[in-house]
């Protein structure tokens, strides 16, 4: 049955407090190929903006030639052909950018999923038992899938939201420095509003991810224990619990969407207001003959493109924050240190029969103040059958994990035929040992009937 605790006591804050820049670097350290693909995505985006600027320049020339110079089709024909070619180039660059971004996301997800599974296997059952199985499943499935939009859209858009406005402002400045200055003054307002709204939305997204993890843990717990719950008539209560958690997740998802729609409306309003302000000023200056029609028309065409990456960042930020929340947990697991294990020094094959001896074995789990094992002395002679008896939490499973080398004793020693267990290669030792895990099964009836199954006449004592 899955445990309800979502984060280990020794690592619950590590991933959550990680800064965005450091988190991104750590994320790409686990998938170095993807960082290059993301950079290529940004480069293609910049090239696409260059094609857009050229396209709008030729469009303004065509309109000026036809509207004011009364040019014929023959005169503007070459410009139209160039304009058509630039439209094709821009479309091709946009398509390449989307494909490249998706390739980066697919690569990151596949590499992180493999590394996450491999790291969980190396951490062993001592770690997985301290975690919620449902939460780990949610992280390895839904959590990694949420990185798709984070890698393919959000991360490249952060860079483009800085580079593209600067490129367009630099191009406009020689044409009309007043409009360029106005764009640069109004541009920071959008990221500021994005930050103010986003900081509020991020809290709701963290709560949404926590609700999803709890719902996954509870659902897996109910599915795994369904036969037992049906036997004792508790399936209804388990279903009600899953329904409650599902409703909580739905409510928190709606809160996230409400904030996302509100932030989108605010950003669109500010961008539209800024574009309108530039258009009004250009119109007044055009009437006063302080700027030519072609220049004013070109600046007016470029103004929406100036704000476009900022608006797209606002749209992608919602998906980005969802990916960021799951990425923190993924990195937290990947950076959980492996159990300390002594390097093997003995390469000699073990000779049967085997005798295992524990002398003063002590082990304390990380974050725990009480020792799971303290000064255990035990001899397991060859050919013998030994039963470990004790209350729950006495350390029986811990001793088995030590014998299986899922972790090493912190004090004392375990020897096999007088050879320290820590000196044996793990692969070699596990060829000599087998584990039959506990698979308890409750038959129909109550607990007392199951206990008395072998002796129905047994007393309550």
Short mmCIF file of C-alpha atoms in Angstrom, two decimals:
data_model
loop_
_atom_site.label_atom_id
_atom_site.label_comp_id
_atom_site.label_asym_id
_atom_site.label_seq_id
_atom_site.Cartn_x
_atom_site.Cartn_y
_atom_site.Cartn_z
CA UNK A 1 0.00 0.00 0.00
CA UNK A 2 1.42 3.39 -0.94
CA UNK A 3 2.40 5.81 1.80
CA UNK A 4 0.78 9.25 1.91
CA UNK A 5 3.91 11.33 2.60
CA UNK A 6 4.87 13.18 -0.56
CA UNK A 7 8.39 14.37 0.10
CA UNK A 8 11.21 12.79 2.07
CA UNK A 9 12.03 14.67 5.29
CA UNK A 10 15.65 15.20 4.23
CA UNK A 11 14.86 16.67 0.81
CA UNK A 12 11.46 18.37 0.99
CA UNK A 13 12.83 21.88 0.53
CA UNK A 14 15.82 21.29 -1.71
CA UNK A 15 14.12 21.27 -5.08
CA UNK A 16 11.39 23.76 -4.17
CA UNK A 17 13.78 26.53 -3.24
CA UNK A 18 15.95 26.21 -6.36
CA UNK A 19 16.21 29.34 -8.48
CA UNK A 20 14.95 29.25 -12.06
CA UNK A 21 18.34 29.87 -13.72
CA UNK A 22 20.15 27.28 -11.63
CA UNK A 23 17.30 24.83 -12.15
CA UNK A 24 17.49 25.24 -15.95
CA UNK A 25 21.25 24.66 -15.94
CA UNK A 26 20.80 21.56 -13.80
CA UNK A 27 18.02 20.33 -16.07
CA UNK A 28 20.20 20.59 -19.18
CA UNK A 29 23.15 18.99 -17.40
CA UNK A 30 21.04 15.83 -17.44
CA UNK A 31 20.35 16.29 -21.17
CA UNK A 32 23.25 18.18 -22.77
CA UNK A 33 22.02 17.52 -26.32
CA UNK A 34 18.80 19.40 -25.59
CA UNK A 35 20.57 22.63 -24.61
CA UNK A 36 22.09 22.85 -28.11
CA UNK A 37 18.71 22.21 -29.72
CA UNK A 38 17.08 24.93 -27.60
CA UNK A 39 19.80 27.36 -28.72
CA UNK A 40 19.10 26.36 -32.33
CA UNK A 41 15.40 27.03 -31.71
CA UNK A 42 16.25 30.53 -30.46
CA UNK A 43 18.51 31.13 -33.48
CA UNK A 44 15.74 30.09 -35.87
CA UNK A 45 13.36 32.42 -34.05
CA UNK A 46 15.78 35.32 -34.48
CA UNK A 47 16.20 34.48 -38.18
CA UNK A 48 12.43 34.38 -38.53
CA UNK A 49 12.19 37.88 -37.06
CA UNK A 50 14.81 39.05 -39.55
CA UNK A 51 12.67 37.65 -42.37
CA UNK A 52 9.61 39.36 -40.86
CA UNK A 53 11.36 42.75 -40.76
CA UNK A 54 12.44 42.36 -44.40
CA UNK A 55 8.91 41.29 -45.37
CA UNK A 56 7.34 44.35 -43.74
CA UNK A 57 9.93 46.66 -45.30
CA UNK A 58 9.01 45.45 -48.80
CA UNK A 59 5.30 45.57 -47.93
CA UNK A 60 5.60 49.23 -46.89
CA UNK A 61 7.45 49.99 -50.14
CA UNK A 62 4.74 48.27 -52.21
CA UNK A 63 1.93 50.15 -50.44
CA UNK A 64 3.79 53.45 -50.72
CA UNK A 65 4.48 52.86 -54.44
CA UNK A 66 0.84 52.00 -55.21
CA UNK A 67 -0.89 54.42 -52.83
CA UNK A 68 1.21 57.57 -53.30
CA UNK A 69 3.37 57.03 -56.39
CA UNK A 70 0.52 55.29 -58.30
CA UNK A 71 2.94 52.59 -59.46
CA UNK A 72 1.83 49.94 -61.93
CA UNK A 73 1.92 46.18 -61.50
CA UNK A 74 5.02 46.03 -63.70
CA UNK A 75 6.80 48.53 -61.46
CA UNK A 76 5.94 46.82 -58.17
CA UNK A 77 6.20 43.28 -59.61
CA UNK A 78 9.81 42.65 -58.44
CA UNK A 79 8.90 43.89 -54.95
CA UNK A 80 5.90 41.55 -54.87
CA UNK A 81 8.08 38.59 -55.88
CA UNK A 82 10.57 39.43 -53.12
CA UNK A 83 7.68 39.79 -50.70
CA UNK A 84 6.32 36.39 -51.70
CA UNK A 85 9.76 34.81 -51.30
CA UNK A 86 10.15 36.31 -47.82
CA UNK A 87 6.73 34.98 -46.83
CA UNK A 88 7.85 31.47 -47.85
CA UNK A 89 11.18 31.87 -46.00
CA UNK A 90 9.41 33.08 -42.86
CA UNK A 91 6.96 30.17 -42.97
CA UNK A 92 9.83 27.70 -43.44
CA UNK A 93 11.77 29.17 -40.51
CA UNK A 94 8.66 29.05 -38.31
CA UNK A 95 8.11 25.39 -39.23
CA UNK A 96 11.76 24.52 -38.56
CA UNK A 97 11.59 26.30 -35.23
CA UNK A 98 8.51 24.32 -34.16
CA UNK A 99 10.04 21.01 -35.26
CA UNK A 100 13.35 21.77 -33.54
CA UNK A 101 11.58 22.80 -30.34
CA UNK A 102 9.58 19.56 -30.31
CA UNK A 103 12.75 17.54 -30.88
CA UNK A 104 14.35 19.27 -27.90
CA UNK A 105 11.33 18.50 -25.72
CA UNK A 106 11.21 14.85 -26.83
CA UNK A 107 14.92 14.44 -26.14
CA UNK A 108 14.72 16.03 -22.69
CA UNK A 109 11.72 13.90 -21.72
CA UNK A 110 13.22 10.61 -22.90
CA UNK A 111 16.63 11.23 -21.30
CA UNK A 112 15.18 12.44 -18.00
CA UNK A 113 12.72 9.55 -17.83
CA UNK A 114 15.51 6.99 -18.34
CA UNK A 115 17.79 8.74 -15.84
CA UNK A 116 14.97 9.05 -13.33
CA UNK A 117 14.18 5.33 -13.51
CA UNK A 118 17.87 4.40 -13.33
CA UNK A 119 18.44 6.68 -10.33
CA UNK A 120 15.41 5.31 -8.50
CA UNK A 121 16.76 1.79 -9.03
CA UNK A 122 20.14 2.86 -7.65
CA UNK A 123 18.50 4.51 -4.65
CA UNK A 124 16.93 1.15 -3.88
CA UNK A 125 13.88 0.18 -1.84
CA UNK A 126 15.08 2.12 1.21
CA UNK A 127 14.30 5.34 -0.66
CA UNK A 128 11.15 4.21 -2.48
CA UNK A 129 9.58 2.95 0.74
CA UNK A 130 9.98 6.41 2.28
CA UNK A 131 8.16 7.95 -0.69
CA UNK A 132 4.61 7.85 -1.96
CA UNK A 133 4.45 5.37 -4.84
CA UNK A 134 1.66 7.34 -6.49
CA UNK A 135 3.64 10.58 -6.26
CA UNK A 136 6.68 8.94 -7.86
CA UNK A 137 4.48 7.55 -10.64
CA UNK A 138 2.93 11.00 -11.21
CA UNK A 139 6.39 12.58 -11.36
CA UNK A 140 7.73 9.98 -13.81
CA UNK A 141 4.68 10.24 -16.09
CA UNK A 142 2.67 13.47 -15.89
CA UNK A 143 5.57 15.44 -14.39
CA UNK A 144 7.93 14.62 -17.25
CA UNK A 145 5.20 15.23 -19.85
CA UNK A 146 4.73 18.74 -18.45
CA UNK A 147 8.30 19.51 -19.50
CA UNK A 148 7.14 19.45 -23.14
CA UNK A 149 5.76 22.99 -23.18
CA UNK A 150 8.42 24.16 -20.73
CA UNK A 151 11.30 23.16 -23.01
CA UNK A 152 9.72 23.66 -26.44
CA UNK A 153 7.92 26.96 -25.83
CA UNK A 154 8.71 28.67 -22.54
CA UNK A 155 12.53 28.54 -22.42
CA UNK A 156 13.09 29.68 -26.06
CA UNK A 157 10.44 32.37 -25.65
CA UNK A 158 12.27 33.89 -22.66
CA UNK A 159 15.30 34.56 -24.86
CA UNK A 160 13.21 35.73 -27.83
CA UNK A 161 11.23 38.15 -25.64
CA UNK A 162 14.53 39.97 -24.97
CA UNK A 163 16.27 39.64 -28.34
CA UNK A 164 13.37 40.37 -30.70
CA UNK A 165 12.22 43.71 -29.19
CA UNK A 166 15.83 44.90 -29.12
CA UNK A 167 16.29 43.91 -32.79
CA UNK A 168 13.13 45.73 -33.90
CA UNK A 169 13.86 48.80 -31.77
CA UNK A 170 17.40 48.94 -33.20
CA UNK A 171 15.97 48.82 -36.74
CA UNK A 172 13.32 51.49 -36.04
CA UNK A 173 15.71 53.87 -34.26
CA UNK A 174 17.40 55.29 -37.43
CA UNK A 175 13.98 55.62 -39.11
CA UNK A 176 12.12 57.25 -36.21
CA UNK A 177 13.90 57.53 -32.87
CA UNK A 178 10.78 58.89 -31.14
CA UNK A 179 8.79 55.72 -31.87
CA UNK A 180 11.77 53.54 -30.91
CA UNK A 181 12.10 55.36 -27.58
CA UNK A 182 8.36 55.04 -26.96
CA UNK A 183 8.51 51.28 -27.61
CA UNK A 184 11.47 50.82 -25.26
CA UNK A 185 9.72 52.83 -22.51
CA UNK A 186 6.43 50.89 -22.70
CA UNK A 187 7.96 47.42 -23.18
CA UNK A 188 9.05 46.85 -19.52
CA UNK A 189 5.46 47.37 -18.32
CA UNK A 190 4.37 44.00 -19.78
CA UNK A 191 7.08 41.87 -18.07
CA UNK A 192 6.40 43.75 -14.81
CA UNK A 193 2.71 42.87 -14.94
CA UNK A 194 3.65 39.34 -15.97
CA UNK A 195 5.85 39.02 -12.89
CA UNK A 196 3.20 40.42 -10.53
CA UNK A 197 0.46 38.14 -11.86
CA UNK A 198 2.84 35.19 -12.32
CA UNK A 199 4.07 35.23 -8.72
CA UNK A 200 0.46 34.84 -7.60
CA UNK A 201 -0.26 32.16 -10.21
CA UNK A 202 2.85 30.15 -9.31
CA UNK A 203 1.50 29.51 -5.81
CA UNK A 204 -1.69 28.08 -7.28
CA UNK A 205 0.29 25.91 -9.71
CA UNK A 206 2.40 24.50 -6.86
CA UNK A 207 -0.81 23.65 -5.00
CA UNK A 208 -2.25 22.10 -8.16
CA UNK A 209 0.82 19.87 -8.57
CA UNK A 210 0.61 18.88 -4.89
CA UNK A 211 -3.08 18.02 -5.33
CA UNK A 212 -2.26 15.92 -8.42
CA UNK A 213 0.45 14.06 -6.49
CA UNK A 214 -1.89 13.34 -3.60
CA UNK A 215 -4.66 12.21 -5.93
CA UNK A 216 -2.25 9.89 -7.78
CA UNK A 217 -0.98 8.45 -4.50
CA UNK A 218 -4.49 7.88 -3.16
CA UNK A 219 -5.73 6.35 -6.43
CA UNK A 220 -2.80 3.94 -6.68
CA UNK A 221 -3.22 3.06 -3.00
CA UNK A 222 -6.91 2.30 -3.57
CA UNK A 223 -6.25 0.21 -6.71
CA UNK A 224 -3.49 -1.83 -5.03
CA UNK A 225 -5.65 -2.48 -1.99
CA UNK A 226 -8.95 -2.93 -3.81
CA UNK A 227 -9.32 -6.68 -3.10
CA UNK A 228 -8.71 -6.07 0.62
CA UNK A 229 -11.06 -3.08 0.68
CA UNK A 230 -13.79 -5.15 -1.02
CA UNK A 231 -13.34 -7.96 1.49
CA UNK A 232 -13.93 -5.69 4.46
CA UNK A 233 -16.53 -3.45 2.84
CA UNK A 234 -14.34 -0.34 2.75
CA UNK A 235 -14.27 0.25 -1.01
CA UNK A 236 -16.94 2.95 -0.74
CA UNK A 237 -14.88 5.00 1.72
CA UNK A 238 -11.79 4.69 -0.50
CA UNK A 239 -13.83 5.81 -3.51
CA UNK A 240 -15.12 8.82 -1.59
CA UNK A 241 -11.57 9.77 -0.65
CA UNK A 242 -10.41 9.59 -4.29
CA UNK A 243 -13.46 11.64 -5.31
CA UNK A 244 -12.65 14.30 -2.70
CA UNK A 245 -9.06 14.55 -3.86
CA UNK A 246 -10.22 14.65 -7.49
CA UNK A 247 -12.59 17.53 -6.70
CA UNK A 248 -9.78 19.36 -4.89
CA UNK A 249 -7.52 18.93 -7.92
CA UNK A 250 -10.30 20.18 -10.21
CA UNK A 251 -10.90 23.26 -8.05
CA UNK A 252 -7.20 24.12 -7.98
CA UNK A 253 -6.94 23.59 -11.73
CA UNK A 254 -9.82 26.02 -12.27
CA UNK A 255 -8.08 28.57 -10.04
CA UNK A 256 -4.93 28.23 -12.14
CA UNK A 257 -6.91 28.67 -15.37
CA UNK A 258 -8.75 31.67 -13.92
CA UNK A 259 -5.46 33.38 -13.10
CA UNK A 260 -4.02 32.41 -16.51
CA UNK A 261 -6.98 33.93 -18.38
CA UNK A 262 -6.84 37.06 -16.22
CA UNK A 263 -3.12 37.52 -16.82
CA UNK A 264 -3.61 36.96 -20.56
CA UNK A 265 -6.33 39.61 -20.68
CA UNK A 266 -4.17 42.13 -18.79
CA UNK A 267 -1.17 41.52 -21.08
CA UNK A 268 -3.28 41.79 -24.24
CA UNK A 269 -4.84 45.02 -22.99
CA UNK A 270 -1.47 46.61 -22.19
CA UNK A 271 0.04 45.53 -25.53
CA UNK A 272 -2.99 46.84 -27.46
CA UNK A 273 -2.90 50.12 -25.52
CA UNK A 274 0.80 50.57 -26.30
CA UNK A 275 0.24 49.84 -30.01
CA UNK A 276 -2.64 52.32 -30.05
CA UNK A 277 -0.48 54.98 -28.40
CA UNK A 278 2.24 54.56 -31.04
CA UNK A 279 -0.37 54.68 -33.82
CA UNK A 280 -1.92 57.93 -32.49
CA UNK A 281 1.46 59.65 -32.18
CA UNK A 282 2.45 58.51 -35.68
CA UNK A 283 -0.85 59.81 -37.08
CA UNK A 284 -0.41 63.23 -35.49
CA UNK A 285 3.17 63.51 -36.73
CA UNK A 286 2.13 62.35 -40.21
CA UNK A 287 -0.52 65.09 -40.37
CA UNK A 288 2.12 67.63 -39.31
CA UNK A 289 4.49 66.29 -42.01
CA UNK A 290 7.09 65.36 -39.39
CA UNK A 291 7.43 61.84 -40.83
CA UNK A 292 6.94 60.28 -44.27
CA UNK A 293 4.06 57.93 -45.01
CA UNK A 294 6.38 55.02 -45.84
CA UNK A 295 8.33 55.40 -42.59
CA UNK A 296 5.18 55.81 -40.48
CA UNK A 297 3.52 52.82 -42.14
CA UNK A 298 6.63 50.66 -41.62
CA UNK A 299 6.88 51.62 -37.93
CA UNK A 300 3.17 50.89 -37.52
CA UNK A 301 3.63 47.43 -39.08
CA UNK A 302 6.67 46.67 -36.89
CA UNK A 303 5.04 47.78 -33.62
CA UNK A 304 2.84 44.65 -33.19
CA UNK A 305 5.88 42.49 -34.00
CA UNK A 306 7.77 44.35 -31.24
CA UNK A 307 5.21 43.28 -28.63
CA UNK A 308 4.46 39.84 -30.12
CA UNK A 309 7.23 37.90 -28.27
CA UNK A 310 6.19 39.51 -24.97
CA UNK A 311 2.58 38.48 -25.55
CA UNK A 312 3.65 34.96 -26.56
CA UNK A 313 5.76 34.77 -23.39
CA UNK A 314 2.67 35.62 -21.37
CA UNK A 315 0.77 32.79 -23.09
CA UNK A 316 3.65 30.32 -22.61
CA UNK A 317 4.29 31.36 -19.00
CA UNK A 318 1.35 29.36 -17.67
CA UNK A 319 2.65 26.13 -19.24
CA UNK A 320 6.16 27.15 -18.22
CA UNK A 321 5.24 27.45 -14.56
CA UNK A 322 3.57 24.02 -14.66
CA UNK A 323 6.73 22.54 -16.16
CA UNK A 324 8.88 24.39 -13.63
CA UNK A 325 6.90 22.92 -10.73
CA UNK A 326 7.38 19.35 -11.99
CA UNK A 327 11.02 19.98 -13.02
CA UNK A 328 11.87 20.95 -9.45
CA UNK A 329 10.63 17.60 -8.17
CA UNK A 330 12.39 15.66 -10.95
CA UNK A 331 15.71 17.37 -10.24
CA UNK A 332 15.20 16.84 -6.51
CA UNK A 333 14.98 13.08 -7.09
CA UNK A 334 17.91 13.02 -9.54
CA UNK A 335 20.10 14.90 -7.07
CA UNK A 336 19.18 12.74 -4.08
CA UNK A 337 22.56 11.26 -3.08
CA UNK A 338 22.97 7.53 -3.49
CA UNK A 339 23.46 5.43 -0.35
CA UNK A 340 27.10 5.41 0.67
CA UNK A 341 28.66 2.10 -0.31
CA UNK A 342 32.20 0.94 0.21
CA UNK A 343 34.22 0.19 -2.92
CA UNK A 344 34.72 -3.55 -3.37
CA UNK A 345 38.27 -4.75 -2.68
CA UNK A 346 37.89 -8.54 -2.75
CA UNK A 347 37.63 -10.40 -6.06
CA UNK A 348 37.88 -13.89 -4.63
CA UNK A 349 34.92 -16.18 -5.31
CA UNK A 350 32.98 -17.22 -2.22
CA UNK A 351 33.25 -20.84 -1.17
CA UNK A 352 30.16 -22.69 0.02
CA UNK A 353 28.88 -23.12 2.67
CA UNK A 354 28.37 -19.48 3.62
CA UNK A 355 28.17 -18.16 7.16
CA UNK A 356 27.01 -14.58 7.72
CA UNK A 357 28.08 -12.75 10.87
CA UNK A 358 26.83 -9.35 12.09
CA UNK A 359 28.90 -7.64 14.77
CA UNK A 360 27.69 -4.39 16.36
CA UNK A 361 25.70 -3.41 13.27
CA UNK A 362 24.15 0.07 13.53
CA UNK A 363 22.14 2.03 10.98
CA UNK A 364 20.19 5.30 11.19
CA UNK A 365 18.07 6.54 8.29
CA UNK A 366 18.82 10.08 7.03
CA UNK A 367 16.66 12.63 8.82
CA UNK A 368 15.78 10.22 11.63
CA UNK A 369 16.91 10.75 15.22
CA UNK A 370 16.34 7.13 16.25
CA UNK A 371 18.55 4.28 15.05
CA UNK A 372 16.75 1.60 13.05
CA UNK A 373 19.44 -0.87 14.20
CA UNK A 374 21.77 -0.39 17.15
CA UNK A 375 24.63 -2.77 17.98
CA UNK A 376 23.08 -5.88 16.43
CA UNK A 377 25.09 -9.10 16.88
CA UNK A 378 23.90 -12.05 14.83
CA UNK A 379 25.27 -15.21 13.25
CA UNK A 380 23.51 -16.99 10.38
CA UNK A 381 25.21 -20.41 10.08
CA UNK A 382 25.19 -22.26 6.78
CA UNK A 383 22.22 -24.61 6.37
CA UNK A 384 20.24 -23.02 9.20
CA UNK A 385 16.84 -21.34 9.27
CA UNK A 386 16.68 -18.15 11.33
CA UNK A 387 13.52 -16.18 12.11
CA UNK A 388 13.79 -12.46 12.83
CA UNK A 389 11.02 -11.57 15.28
CA UNK A 390 10.17 -8.10 16.53
CA UNK A 391 7.58 -5.36 16.61
CA UNK A 392 6.95 -3.12 13.62
CA UNK A 393 9.87 -0.74 13.19
CA UNK A 394 12.30 -2.92 15.12
CA UNK A 395 14.65 -3.06 12.11
CA UNK A 396 13.89 -6.41 10.48
CA UNK A 397 13.53 -4.94 6.97
CA UNK A 398 16.54 -2.70 7.57
CA UNK A 399 18.70 -5.73 8.35
CA UNK A 400 17.47 -7.47 5.19
CA UNK A 401 18.32 -4.35 3.14
CA UNK A 402 21.82 -4.32 4.67
CA UNK A 403 22.30 -7.99 3.78
CA UNK A 404 21.15 -7.25 0.22
CA UNK A 405 23.63 -4.32 0.01
CA UNK A 406 20.92 -1.77 -0.76
CA UNK A 407 22.83 0.24 1.86
CA UNK A 408 25.86 -0.30 4.09
CA UNK A 409 26.05 -0.39 7.86
CA UNK A 410 27.17 2.90 9.40
CA UNK A 411 28.87 1.15 12.29
CA UNK A 412 29.87 -2.42 13.03
CA UNK A 413 30.54 -5.07 10.40
CA UNK A 414 28.84 -7.77 8.35
CA UNK A 415 31.09 -10.59 7.16
CA UNK A 416 30.59 -13.60 4.91
CA UNK A 417 33.03 -16.42 5.69
CA UNK A 418 35.13 -13.79 7.51
CA UNK A 419 35.21 -11.56 4.39
CA UNK A 420 33.67 -8.09 4.94
CA UNK A 421 30.42 -7.86 3.00
CA UNK A 422 31.33 -4.33 1.91
CA UNK A 423 34.51 -5.69 0.26
CA UNK A 424 32.52 -7.97 -2.07
CA UNK A 425 31.29 -6.66 -5.44
CA UNK A 426 27.53 -6.15 -5.21
CA UNK A 427 26.87 -8.15 -8.38
CA UNK A 428 28.95 -11.08 -7.08
CA UNK A 429 27.26 -11.13 -3.69
CA UNK A 430 23.74 -11.00 -5.10
CA UNK A 431 24.41 -14.14 -7.14
CA UNK A 432 24.54 -16.00 -3.81
CA UNK A 433 21.42 -14.53 -2.24
CA UNK A 434 17.71 -14.60 -3.01
CA UNK A 435 14.82 -12.64 -1.55
CA UNK A 436 11.21 -13.74 -1.29
CA UNK A 437 9.37 -10.53 -0.31
CA UNK A 438 6.30 -10.50 1.89
CA UNK A 439 3.10 -10.83 -0.09
CA UNK A 440 0.41 -11.05 2.60
CA UNK A 441 -3.09 -12.04 1.52
CA UNK A 442 -6.28 -11.65 3.54
CA UNK A 443 -9.04 -14.15 2.80
CA UNK A 444 -12.71 -13.25 3.02
CA UNK A 445 -13.97 -12.63 6.51
CA UNK A 446 -12.63 -10.51 9.32
CA UNK A 447 -9.07 -10.25 10.61
CA UNK A 448 -9.75 -12.63 13.51
CA UNK A 449 -11.00 -15.31 11.10
CA UNK A 450 -7.82 -14.98 9.05
CA UNK A 451 -5.66 -15.33 12.17
CA UNK A 452 -7.60 -18.40 13.37
CA UNK A 453 -7.57 -20.06 9.94
CA UNK A 454 -4.94 -22.63 10.94
CA UNK A 455 -6.53 -23.23 14.37
CA UNK A 456 -10.19 -22.12 14.55
CA UNK A 457 -10.37 -23.11 18.23
CA UNK A 458 -7.52 -20.77 19.27
CA UNK A 459 -8.30 -18.44 22.16
CA UNK A 460 -8.16 -14.63 21.94
CA UNK A 461 -4.80 -14.70 23.74
#
